[in-house]
mmCIF file of C-alpha atoms and ligand atoms in Angstrom:
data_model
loop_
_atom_site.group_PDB
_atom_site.id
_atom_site.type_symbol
_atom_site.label_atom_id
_atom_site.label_comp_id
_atom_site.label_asym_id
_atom_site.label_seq_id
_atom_site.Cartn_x
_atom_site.Cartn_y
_atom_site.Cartn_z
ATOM 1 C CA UNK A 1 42.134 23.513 -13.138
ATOM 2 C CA UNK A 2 44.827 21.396 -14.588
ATOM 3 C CA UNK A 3 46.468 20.043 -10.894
ATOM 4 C CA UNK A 4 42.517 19.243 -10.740
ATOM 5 C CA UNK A 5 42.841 16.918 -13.739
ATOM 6 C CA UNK A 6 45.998 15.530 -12.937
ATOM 7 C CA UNK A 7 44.344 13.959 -9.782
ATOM 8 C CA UNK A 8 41.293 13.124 -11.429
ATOM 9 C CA UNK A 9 43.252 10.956 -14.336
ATOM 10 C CA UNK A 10 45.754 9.589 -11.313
ATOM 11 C CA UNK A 11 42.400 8.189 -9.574
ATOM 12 C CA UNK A 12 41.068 6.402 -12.665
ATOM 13 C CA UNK A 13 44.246 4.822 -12.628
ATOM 14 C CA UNK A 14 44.784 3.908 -9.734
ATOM 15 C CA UNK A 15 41.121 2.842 -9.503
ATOM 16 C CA UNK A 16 41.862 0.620 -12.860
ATOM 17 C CA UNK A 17 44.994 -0.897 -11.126
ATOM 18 C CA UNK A 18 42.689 -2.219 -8.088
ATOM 19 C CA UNK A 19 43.618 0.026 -5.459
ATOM 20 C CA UNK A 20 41.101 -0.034 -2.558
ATOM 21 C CA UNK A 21 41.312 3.420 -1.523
ATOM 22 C CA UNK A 22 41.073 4.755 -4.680
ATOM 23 C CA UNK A 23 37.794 2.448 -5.380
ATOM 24 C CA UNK A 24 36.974 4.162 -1.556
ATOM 25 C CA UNK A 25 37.622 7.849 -3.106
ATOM 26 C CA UNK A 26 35.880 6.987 -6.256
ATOM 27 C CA UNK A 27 32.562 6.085 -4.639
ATOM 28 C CA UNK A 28 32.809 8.683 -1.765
ATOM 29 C CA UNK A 29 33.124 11.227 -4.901
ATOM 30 C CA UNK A 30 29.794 9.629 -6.381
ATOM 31 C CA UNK A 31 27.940 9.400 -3.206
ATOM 32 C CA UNK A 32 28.266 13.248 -2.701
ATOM 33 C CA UNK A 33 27.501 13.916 -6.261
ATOM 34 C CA UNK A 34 30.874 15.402 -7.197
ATOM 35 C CA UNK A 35 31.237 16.408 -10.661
ATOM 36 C CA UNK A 36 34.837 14.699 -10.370
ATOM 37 C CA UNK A 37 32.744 11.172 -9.786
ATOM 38 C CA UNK A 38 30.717 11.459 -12.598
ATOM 39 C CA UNK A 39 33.769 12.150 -14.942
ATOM 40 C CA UNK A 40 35.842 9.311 -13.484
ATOM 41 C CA UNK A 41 32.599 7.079 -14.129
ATOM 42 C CA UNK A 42 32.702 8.189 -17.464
ATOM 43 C CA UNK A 43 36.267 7.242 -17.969
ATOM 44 C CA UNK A 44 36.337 3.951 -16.594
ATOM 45 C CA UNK A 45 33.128 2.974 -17.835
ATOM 46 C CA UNK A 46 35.028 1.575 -21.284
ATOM 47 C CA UNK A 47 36.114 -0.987 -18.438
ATOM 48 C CA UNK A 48 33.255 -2.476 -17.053
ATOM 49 C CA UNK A 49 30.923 -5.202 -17.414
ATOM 50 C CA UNK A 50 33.771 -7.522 -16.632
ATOM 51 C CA UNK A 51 32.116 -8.426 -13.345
ATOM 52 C CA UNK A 52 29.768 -10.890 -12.490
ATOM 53 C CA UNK A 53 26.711 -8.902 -10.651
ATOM 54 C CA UNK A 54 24.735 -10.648 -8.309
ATOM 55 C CA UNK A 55 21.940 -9.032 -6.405
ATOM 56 C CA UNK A 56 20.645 -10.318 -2.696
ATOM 57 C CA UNK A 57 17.398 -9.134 -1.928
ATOM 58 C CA UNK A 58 14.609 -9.985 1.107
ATOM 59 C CA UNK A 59 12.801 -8.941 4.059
ATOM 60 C CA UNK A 60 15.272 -7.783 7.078
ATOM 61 C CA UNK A 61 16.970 -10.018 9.505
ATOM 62 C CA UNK A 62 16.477 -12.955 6.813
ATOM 63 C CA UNK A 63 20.491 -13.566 6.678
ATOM 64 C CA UNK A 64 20.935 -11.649 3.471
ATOM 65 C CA UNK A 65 24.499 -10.158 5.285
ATOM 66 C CA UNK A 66 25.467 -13.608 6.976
ATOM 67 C CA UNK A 67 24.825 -15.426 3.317
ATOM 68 C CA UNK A 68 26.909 -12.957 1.560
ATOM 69 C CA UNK A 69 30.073 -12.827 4.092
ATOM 70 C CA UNK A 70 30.301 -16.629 3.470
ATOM 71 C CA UNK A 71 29.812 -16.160 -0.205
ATOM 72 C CA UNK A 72 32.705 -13.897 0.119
ATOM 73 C CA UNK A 73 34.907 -16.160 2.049
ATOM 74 C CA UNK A 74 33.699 -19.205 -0.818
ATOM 75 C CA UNK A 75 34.765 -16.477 -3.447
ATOM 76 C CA UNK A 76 38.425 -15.620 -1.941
ATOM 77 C CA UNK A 77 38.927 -19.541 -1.222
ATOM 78 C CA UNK A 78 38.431 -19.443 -5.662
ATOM 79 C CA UNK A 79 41.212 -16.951 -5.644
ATOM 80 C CA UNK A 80 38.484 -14.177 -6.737
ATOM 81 C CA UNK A 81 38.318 -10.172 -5.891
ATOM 82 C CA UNK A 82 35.135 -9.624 -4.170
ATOM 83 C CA UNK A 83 33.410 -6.089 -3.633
ATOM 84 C CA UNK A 84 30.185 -5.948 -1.516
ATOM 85 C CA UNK A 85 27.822 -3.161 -1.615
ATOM 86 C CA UNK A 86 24.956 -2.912 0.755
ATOM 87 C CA UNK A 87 22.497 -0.314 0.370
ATOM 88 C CA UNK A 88 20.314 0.767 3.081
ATOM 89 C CA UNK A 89 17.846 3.431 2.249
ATOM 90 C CA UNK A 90 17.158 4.192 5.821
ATOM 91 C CA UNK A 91 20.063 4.107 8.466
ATOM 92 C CA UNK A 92 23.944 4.271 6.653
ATOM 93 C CA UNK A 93 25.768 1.642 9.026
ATOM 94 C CA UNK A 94 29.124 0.983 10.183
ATOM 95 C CA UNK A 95 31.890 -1.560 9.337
ATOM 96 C CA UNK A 96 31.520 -3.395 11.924
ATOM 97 C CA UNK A 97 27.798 -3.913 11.418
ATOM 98 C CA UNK A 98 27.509 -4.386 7.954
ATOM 99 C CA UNK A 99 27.748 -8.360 8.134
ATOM 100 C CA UNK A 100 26.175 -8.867 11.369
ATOM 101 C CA UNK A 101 27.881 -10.070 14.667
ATOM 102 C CA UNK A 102 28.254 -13.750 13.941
ATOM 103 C CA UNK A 103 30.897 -13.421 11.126
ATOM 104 C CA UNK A 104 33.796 -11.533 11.686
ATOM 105 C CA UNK A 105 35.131 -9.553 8.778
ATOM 106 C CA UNK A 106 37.794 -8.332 9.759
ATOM 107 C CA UNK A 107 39.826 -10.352 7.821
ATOM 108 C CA UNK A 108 37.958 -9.330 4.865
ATOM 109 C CA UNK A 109 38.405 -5.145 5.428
ATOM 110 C CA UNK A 110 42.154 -6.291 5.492
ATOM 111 C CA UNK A 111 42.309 -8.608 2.315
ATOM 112 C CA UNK A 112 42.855 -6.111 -0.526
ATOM 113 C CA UNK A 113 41.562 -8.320 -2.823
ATOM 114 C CA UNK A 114 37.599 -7.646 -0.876
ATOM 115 C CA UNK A 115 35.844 -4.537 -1.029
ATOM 116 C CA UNK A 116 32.945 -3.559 1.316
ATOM 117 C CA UNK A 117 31.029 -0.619 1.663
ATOM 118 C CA UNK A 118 27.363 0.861 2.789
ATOM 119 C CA UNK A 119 25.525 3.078 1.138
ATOM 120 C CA UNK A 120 22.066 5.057 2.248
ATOM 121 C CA UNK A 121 20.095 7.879 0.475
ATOM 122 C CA UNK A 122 21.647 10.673 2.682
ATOM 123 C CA UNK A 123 23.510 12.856 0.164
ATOM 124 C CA UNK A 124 23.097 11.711 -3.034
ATOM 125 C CA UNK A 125 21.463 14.327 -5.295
ATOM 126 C CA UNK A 126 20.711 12.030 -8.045
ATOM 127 C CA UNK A 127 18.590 9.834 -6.154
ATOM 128 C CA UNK A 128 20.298 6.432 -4.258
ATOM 129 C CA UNK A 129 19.746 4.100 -6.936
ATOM 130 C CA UNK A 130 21.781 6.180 -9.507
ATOM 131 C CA UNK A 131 24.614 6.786 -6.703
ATOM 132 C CA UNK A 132 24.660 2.798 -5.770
ATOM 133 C CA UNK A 133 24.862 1.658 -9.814
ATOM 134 C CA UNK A 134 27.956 4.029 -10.355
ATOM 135 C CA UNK A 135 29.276 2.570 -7.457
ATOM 136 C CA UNK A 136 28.303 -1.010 -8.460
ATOM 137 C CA UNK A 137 30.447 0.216 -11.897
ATOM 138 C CA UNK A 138 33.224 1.503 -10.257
ATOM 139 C CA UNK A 139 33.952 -1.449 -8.373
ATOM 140 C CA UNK A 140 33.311 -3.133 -11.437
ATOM 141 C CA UNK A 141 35.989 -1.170 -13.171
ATOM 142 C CA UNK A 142 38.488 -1.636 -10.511
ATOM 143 C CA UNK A 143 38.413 -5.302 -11.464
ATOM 144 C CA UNK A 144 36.160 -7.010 -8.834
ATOM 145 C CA UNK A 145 35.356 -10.398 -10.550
ATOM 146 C CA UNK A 146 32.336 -10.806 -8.398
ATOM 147 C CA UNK A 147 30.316 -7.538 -7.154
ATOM 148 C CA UNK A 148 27.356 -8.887 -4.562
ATOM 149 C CA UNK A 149 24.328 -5.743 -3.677
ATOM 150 C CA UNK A 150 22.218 -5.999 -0.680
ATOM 151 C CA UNK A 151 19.399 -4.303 -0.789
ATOM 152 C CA UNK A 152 16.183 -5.182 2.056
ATOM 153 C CA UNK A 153 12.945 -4.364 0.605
ATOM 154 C CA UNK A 154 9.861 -6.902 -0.892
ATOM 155 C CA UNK A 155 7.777 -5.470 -3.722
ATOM 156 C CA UNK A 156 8.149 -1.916 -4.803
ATOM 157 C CA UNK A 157 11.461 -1.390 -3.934
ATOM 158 C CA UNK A 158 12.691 1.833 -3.287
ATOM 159 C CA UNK A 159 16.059 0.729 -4.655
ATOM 160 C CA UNK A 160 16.176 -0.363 -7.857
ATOM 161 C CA UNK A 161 19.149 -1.186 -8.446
ATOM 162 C CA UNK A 162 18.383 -4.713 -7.931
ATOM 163 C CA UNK A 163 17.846 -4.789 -11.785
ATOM 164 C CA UNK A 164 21.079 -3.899 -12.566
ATOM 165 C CA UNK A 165 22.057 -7.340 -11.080
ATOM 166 C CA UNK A 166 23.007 -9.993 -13.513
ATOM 167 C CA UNK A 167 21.302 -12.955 -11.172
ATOM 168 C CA UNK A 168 18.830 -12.358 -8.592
ATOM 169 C CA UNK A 169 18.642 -14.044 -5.486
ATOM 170 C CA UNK A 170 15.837 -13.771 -3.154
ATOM 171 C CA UNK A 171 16.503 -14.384 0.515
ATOM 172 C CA UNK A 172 13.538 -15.842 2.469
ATOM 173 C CA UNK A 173 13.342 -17.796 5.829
ATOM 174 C CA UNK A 174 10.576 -20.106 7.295
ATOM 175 C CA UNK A 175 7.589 -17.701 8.347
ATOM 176 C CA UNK A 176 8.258 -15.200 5.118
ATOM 177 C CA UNK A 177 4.680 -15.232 4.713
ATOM 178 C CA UNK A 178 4.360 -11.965 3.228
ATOM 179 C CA UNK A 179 6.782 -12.257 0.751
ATOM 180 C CA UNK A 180 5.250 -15.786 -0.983
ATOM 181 C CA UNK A 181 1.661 -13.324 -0.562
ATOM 182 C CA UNK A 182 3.400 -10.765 -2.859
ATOM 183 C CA UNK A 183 5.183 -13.232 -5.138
ATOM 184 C CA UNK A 184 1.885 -14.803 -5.857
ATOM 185 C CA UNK A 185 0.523 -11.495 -6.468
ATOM 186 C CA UNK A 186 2.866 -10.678 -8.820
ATOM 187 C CA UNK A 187 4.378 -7.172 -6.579
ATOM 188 C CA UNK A 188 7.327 -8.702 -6.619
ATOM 189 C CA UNK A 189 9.096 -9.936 -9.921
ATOM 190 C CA UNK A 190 10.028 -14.323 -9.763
ATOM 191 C CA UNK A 191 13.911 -14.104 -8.808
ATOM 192 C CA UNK A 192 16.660 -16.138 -10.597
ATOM 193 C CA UNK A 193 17.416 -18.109 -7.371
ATOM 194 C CA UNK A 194 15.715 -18.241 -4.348
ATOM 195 C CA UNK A 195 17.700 -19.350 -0.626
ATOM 196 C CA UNK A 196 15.743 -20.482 2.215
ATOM 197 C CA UNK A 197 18.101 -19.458 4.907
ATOM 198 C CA UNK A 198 17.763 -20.333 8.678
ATOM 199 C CA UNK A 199 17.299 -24.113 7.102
ATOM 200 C CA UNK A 200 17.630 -25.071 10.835
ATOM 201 C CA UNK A 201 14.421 -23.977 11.526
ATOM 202 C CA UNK A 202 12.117 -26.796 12.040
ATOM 203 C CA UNK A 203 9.399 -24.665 9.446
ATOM 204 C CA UNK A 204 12.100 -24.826 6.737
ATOM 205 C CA UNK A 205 10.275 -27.955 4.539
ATOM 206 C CA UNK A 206 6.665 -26.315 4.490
ATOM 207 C CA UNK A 207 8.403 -22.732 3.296
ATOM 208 C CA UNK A 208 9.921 -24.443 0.515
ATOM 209 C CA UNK A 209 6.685 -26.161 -0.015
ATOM 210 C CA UNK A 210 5.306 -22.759 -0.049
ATOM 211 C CA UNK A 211 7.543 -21.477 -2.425
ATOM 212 C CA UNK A 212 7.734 -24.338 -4.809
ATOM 213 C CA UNK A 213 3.924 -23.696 -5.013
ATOM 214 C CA UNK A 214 4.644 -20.448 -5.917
ATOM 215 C CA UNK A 215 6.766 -21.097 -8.662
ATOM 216 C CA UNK A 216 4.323 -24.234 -10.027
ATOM 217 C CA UNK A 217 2.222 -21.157 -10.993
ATOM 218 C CA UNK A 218 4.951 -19.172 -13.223
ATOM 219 C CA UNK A 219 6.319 -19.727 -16.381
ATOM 220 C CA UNK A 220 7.627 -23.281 -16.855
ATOM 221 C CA UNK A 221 10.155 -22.761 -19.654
ATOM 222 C CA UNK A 222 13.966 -21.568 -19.453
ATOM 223 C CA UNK A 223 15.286 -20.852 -16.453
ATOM 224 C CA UNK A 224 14.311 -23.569 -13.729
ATOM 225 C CA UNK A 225 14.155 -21.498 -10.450
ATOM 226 C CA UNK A 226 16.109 -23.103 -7.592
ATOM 227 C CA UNK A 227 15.214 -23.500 -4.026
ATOM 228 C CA UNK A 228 18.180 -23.819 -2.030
ATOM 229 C CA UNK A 229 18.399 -24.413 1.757
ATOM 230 C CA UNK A 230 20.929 -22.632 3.707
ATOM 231 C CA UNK A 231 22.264 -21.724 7.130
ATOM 232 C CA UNK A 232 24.047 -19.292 6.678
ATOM 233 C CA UNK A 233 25.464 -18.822 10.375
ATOM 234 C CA UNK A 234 26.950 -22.024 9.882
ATOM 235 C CA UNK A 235 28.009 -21.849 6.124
ATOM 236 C CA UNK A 236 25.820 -25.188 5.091
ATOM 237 C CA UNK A 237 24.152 -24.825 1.574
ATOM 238 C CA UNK A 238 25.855 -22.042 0.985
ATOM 239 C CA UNK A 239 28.418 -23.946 -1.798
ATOM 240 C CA UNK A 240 25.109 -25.072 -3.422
ATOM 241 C CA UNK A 241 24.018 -21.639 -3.652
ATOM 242 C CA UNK A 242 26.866 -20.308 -5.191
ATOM 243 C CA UNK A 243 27.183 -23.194 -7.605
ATOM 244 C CA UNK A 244 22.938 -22.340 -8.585
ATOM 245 C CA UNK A 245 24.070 -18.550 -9.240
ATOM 246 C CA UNK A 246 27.071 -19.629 -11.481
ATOM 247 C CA UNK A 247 24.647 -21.957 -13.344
ATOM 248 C CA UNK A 248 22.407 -19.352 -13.473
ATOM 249 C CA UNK A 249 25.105 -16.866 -15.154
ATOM 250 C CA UNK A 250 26.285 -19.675 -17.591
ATOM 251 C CA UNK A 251 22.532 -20.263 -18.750
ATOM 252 C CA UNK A 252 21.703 -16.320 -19.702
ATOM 253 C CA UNK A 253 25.181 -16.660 -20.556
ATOM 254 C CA UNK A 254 24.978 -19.178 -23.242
ATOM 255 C CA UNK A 255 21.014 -18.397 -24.011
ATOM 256 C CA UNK A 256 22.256 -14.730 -25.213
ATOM 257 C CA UNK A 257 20.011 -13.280 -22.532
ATOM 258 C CA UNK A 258 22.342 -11.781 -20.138
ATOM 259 C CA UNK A 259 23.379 -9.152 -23.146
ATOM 260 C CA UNK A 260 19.519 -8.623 -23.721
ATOM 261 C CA UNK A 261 18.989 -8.106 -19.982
ATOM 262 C CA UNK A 262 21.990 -5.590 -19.867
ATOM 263 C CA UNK A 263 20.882 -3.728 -22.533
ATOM 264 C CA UNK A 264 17.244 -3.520 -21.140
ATOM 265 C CA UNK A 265 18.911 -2.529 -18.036
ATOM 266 C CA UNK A 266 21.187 0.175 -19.380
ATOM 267 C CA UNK A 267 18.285 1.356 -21.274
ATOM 268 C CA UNK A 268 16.076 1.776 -18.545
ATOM 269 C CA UNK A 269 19.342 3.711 -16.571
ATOM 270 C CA UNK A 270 19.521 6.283 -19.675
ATOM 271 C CA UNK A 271 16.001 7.111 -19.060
ATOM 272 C CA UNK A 272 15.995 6.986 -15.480
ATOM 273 C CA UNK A 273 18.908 9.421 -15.512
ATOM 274 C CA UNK A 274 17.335 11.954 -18.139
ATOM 275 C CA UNK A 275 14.390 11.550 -16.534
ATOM 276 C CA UNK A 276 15.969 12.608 -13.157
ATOM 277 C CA UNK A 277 17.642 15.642 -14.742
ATOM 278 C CA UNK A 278 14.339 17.230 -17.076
ATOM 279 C CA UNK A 279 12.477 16.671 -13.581
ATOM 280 C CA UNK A 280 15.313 18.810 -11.530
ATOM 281 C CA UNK A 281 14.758 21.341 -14.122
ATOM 282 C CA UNK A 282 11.435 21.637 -13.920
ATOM 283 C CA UNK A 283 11.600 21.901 -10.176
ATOM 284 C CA UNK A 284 13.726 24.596 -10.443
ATOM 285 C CA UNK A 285 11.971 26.206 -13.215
ATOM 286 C CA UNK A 286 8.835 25.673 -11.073
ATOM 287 C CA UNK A 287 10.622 27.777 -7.944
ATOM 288 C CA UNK A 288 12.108 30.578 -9.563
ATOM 289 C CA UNK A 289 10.910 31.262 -12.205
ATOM 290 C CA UNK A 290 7.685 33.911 -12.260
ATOM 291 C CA UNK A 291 5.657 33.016 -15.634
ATOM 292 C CA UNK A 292 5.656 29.759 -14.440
ATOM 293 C CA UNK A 293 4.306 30.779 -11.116
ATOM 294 C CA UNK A 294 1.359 32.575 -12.789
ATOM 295 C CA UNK A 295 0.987 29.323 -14.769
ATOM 296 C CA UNK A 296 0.538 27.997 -11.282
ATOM 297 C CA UNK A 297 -1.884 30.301 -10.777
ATOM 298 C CA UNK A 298 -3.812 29.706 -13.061
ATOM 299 C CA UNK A 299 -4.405 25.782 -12.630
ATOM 300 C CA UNK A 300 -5.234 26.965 -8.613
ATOM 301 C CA UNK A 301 -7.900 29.533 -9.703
ATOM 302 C CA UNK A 302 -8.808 26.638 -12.033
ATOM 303 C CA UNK A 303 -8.877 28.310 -15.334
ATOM 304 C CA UNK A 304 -6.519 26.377 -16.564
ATOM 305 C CA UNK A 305 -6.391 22.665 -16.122
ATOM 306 C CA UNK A 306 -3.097 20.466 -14.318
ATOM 307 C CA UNK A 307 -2.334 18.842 -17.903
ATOM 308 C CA UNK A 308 -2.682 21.634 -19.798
ATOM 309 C CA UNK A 309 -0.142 23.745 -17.400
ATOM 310 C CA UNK A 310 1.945 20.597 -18.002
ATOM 311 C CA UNK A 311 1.931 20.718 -21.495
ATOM 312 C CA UNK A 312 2.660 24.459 -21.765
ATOM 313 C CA UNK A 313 5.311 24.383 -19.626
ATOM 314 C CA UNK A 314 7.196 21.714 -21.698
ATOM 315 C CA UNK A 315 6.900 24.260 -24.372
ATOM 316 C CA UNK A 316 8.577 26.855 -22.291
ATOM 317 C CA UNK A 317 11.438 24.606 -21.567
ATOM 318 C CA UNK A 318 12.288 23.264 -25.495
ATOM 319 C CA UNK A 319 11.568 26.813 -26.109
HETATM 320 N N1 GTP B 401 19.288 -19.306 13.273
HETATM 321 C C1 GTP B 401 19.912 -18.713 12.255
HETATM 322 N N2 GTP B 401 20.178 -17.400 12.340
HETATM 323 C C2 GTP B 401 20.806 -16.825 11.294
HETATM 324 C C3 GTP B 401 21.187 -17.555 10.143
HETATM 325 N N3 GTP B 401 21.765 -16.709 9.269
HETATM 326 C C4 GTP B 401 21.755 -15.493 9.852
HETATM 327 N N4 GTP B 401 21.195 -15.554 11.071
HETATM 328 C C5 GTP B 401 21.014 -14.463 12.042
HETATM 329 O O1 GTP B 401 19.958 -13.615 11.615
HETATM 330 C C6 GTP B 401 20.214 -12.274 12.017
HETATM 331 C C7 GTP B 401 20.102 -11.337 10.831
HETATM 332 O O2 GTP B 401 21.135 -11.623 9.931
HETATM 333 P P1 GTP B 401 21.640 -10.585 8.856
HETATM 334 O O3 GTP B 401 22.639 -11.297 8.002
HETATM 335 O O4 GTP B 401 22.033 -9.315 9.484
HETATM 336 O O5 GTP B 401 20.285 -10.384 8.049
HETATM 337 P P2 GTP B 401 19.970 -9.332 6.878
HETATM 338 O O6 GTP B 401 18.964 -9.969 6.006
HETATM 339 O O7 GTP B 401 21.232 -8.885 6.239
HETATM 340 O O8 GTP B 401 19.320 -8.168 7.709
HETATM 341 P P3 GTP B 401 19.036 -6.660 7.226
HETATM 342 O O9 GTP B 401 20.243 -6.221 6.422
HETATM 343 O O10 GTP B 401 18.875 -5.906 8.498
HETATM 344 O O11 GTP B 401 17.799 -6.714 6.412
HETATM 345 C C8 GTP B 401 21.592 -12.261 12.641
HETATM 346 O O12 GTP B 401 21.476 -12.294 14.021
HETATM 347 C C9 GTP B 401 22.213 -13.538 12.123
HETATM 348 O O13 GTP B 401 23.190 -14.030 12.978
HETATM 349 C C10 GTP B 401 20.903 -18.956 10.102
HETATM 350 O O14 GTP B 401 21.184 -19.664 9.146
HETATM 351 N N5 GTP B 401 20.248 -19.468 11.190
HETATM 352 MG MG1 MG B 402 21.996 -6.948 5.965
#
């Protein structure tokens, strides 16, 4: 359909020229796993990498929203484009709710040079974390100089998307016991900055005790983890945190590391993605079709063993 194309080929440049609703149209398209997204991803894509990717990640109610809405503010006082995406596997929320009540954005849904948008699982056929990282690109693409993901979660996230983040900062606040339990035990992976928000809680000096203990344990070369303290309700410590994750970005920067973590990255997305589409497939091959049924069969009348079924159905399908 050629007026089809025309539109498509208008988006992408629109989206390239920085135009919010078109970044809006572009990541609705991806969300509901329009063909039309995935093409304008794959046009654009040329584009990105331009951004500097920073993930938040923590237990809920830590002040992962509050930190990031005066990030943004600390970002548009440096004259630079801003686009927040917060991904909530659970409950999609609103506008309004996105950064909590104590900071109004509204100033920020109005400055065209910030970008904010939710995201949850609802809808996405290729599984959240592939819908959120082509929206993390497309905002990349549309010339974002800072892109900021939220994602809740400790330990096996369901989200991984977290990975795709350049610098990772971990959110705590005094009484995180459970997440210093599954740092120690290795669930979750050492971030590249850690914030201690709430700082004006009077339990603030024994968490960072806490997690400076943590870190005593972990590799001591490279990258020096910092602590920082923040409040984020009331903006303190949150210069020094965005000063840590620039210094963070310059290190892997100059140490060659952020190309080798992009590429791991990316490689890990290719997978993930074929991956995703041999196992819709399957599942379809699985439902419809009959000799795999009586394959089925077979492993329940147990003649024929689970891996074995595997195996000769993954000659059926290069077959
Ligand atoms: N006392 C205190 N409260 C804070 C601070 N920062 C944020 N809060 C409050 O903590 C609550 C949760 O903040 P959010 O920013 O929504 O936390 P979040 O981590 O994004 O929460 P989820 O997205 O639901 O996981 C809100 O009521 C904030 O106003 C702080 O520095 N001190
Ligand atoms: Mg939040």
């Amino acid at each position: 359909m050629p007026a089809r194309g025309q539109t498509a080929a208008d988006l992408a440049e629109r989206l390239l020229a920085g135009d919010k609703r078109a970044l809006a149209r572009a990541i609705s398209l991806v969300e509901n796993d329009d063909p039309e997204g995935w093409a304008l991803v794959r046009e654009v894509y040329p584009r990105t990498g331009r951004a500097s990717v920073v993930g938040f990640t923590g237990p809920p109610g830590v002040g992962k929203s509050t930190l990031i809405g005066r990030l943004v503010e600390l970002a548009r006082g440096r004259e630079r484009e801003v686009a927040v995406l917060s991904i909530d596997p659970s409950s999609p929320f609103t506008q309004g709710a996105l950064l909590g009540d104590r900071i109004r954005l509204t100033d920020h849904f109005l400055d065209p040079g910030v970008y904010i948008r939710s995201m949850a699982s609802r809808g996405s056929l290729g599984g959240l974390s592939e819908a959120t990282l082509q929206a993390a690109l497309l905002m990349d693409a549309s010339g974002k100089d800072d892109v900021f993901l939220e994602t809740v979660g400790v330990g096996q996230a369901e989200v991984d998307i977290i990975d795709h983040a350049d610098t990772v900062v971990l959110v705590l606040m005094p009484g995180s016991g459970d997440s210093i339990q599954a740092l120690k035990a290795g669930v979750m992976e050492i971030p590249d900055v850690i914030a201690v928000n709430k700082a004006d809680h009077p339990l603030t000096d024994t968490m960072v005790r806490e997690v400076r203990g943590v870190l005593s344990l972990g590799p001591q070369a490279g990258w020096r983890v910092p602590i920082v303290k923040t409040e984020a309700g009331r903006g303190e410590g949150v210069e020094e945190l965005a000063d840590k994750i620039a210094a963070h970005r310059d290190f892997i920067d100059s140490e060659g590391t952020l190309a080798e973590r992009r590429r791991r990255n990316l490689m890990n997305e290719v997978v993930a993605l074929a991956a995703g589409r041999l196992r819709r497939g399957l599942e379809a091959q699985v439902k419809d079709d009959p000799t795999v049924q009586e394959l089925l069969d077979e492993v329940v009348a147990r003649r024929l063993d689970p891996a074995s079924a595997a195996a000769r159905l993954l000659e059926g399908e290069e077959g």
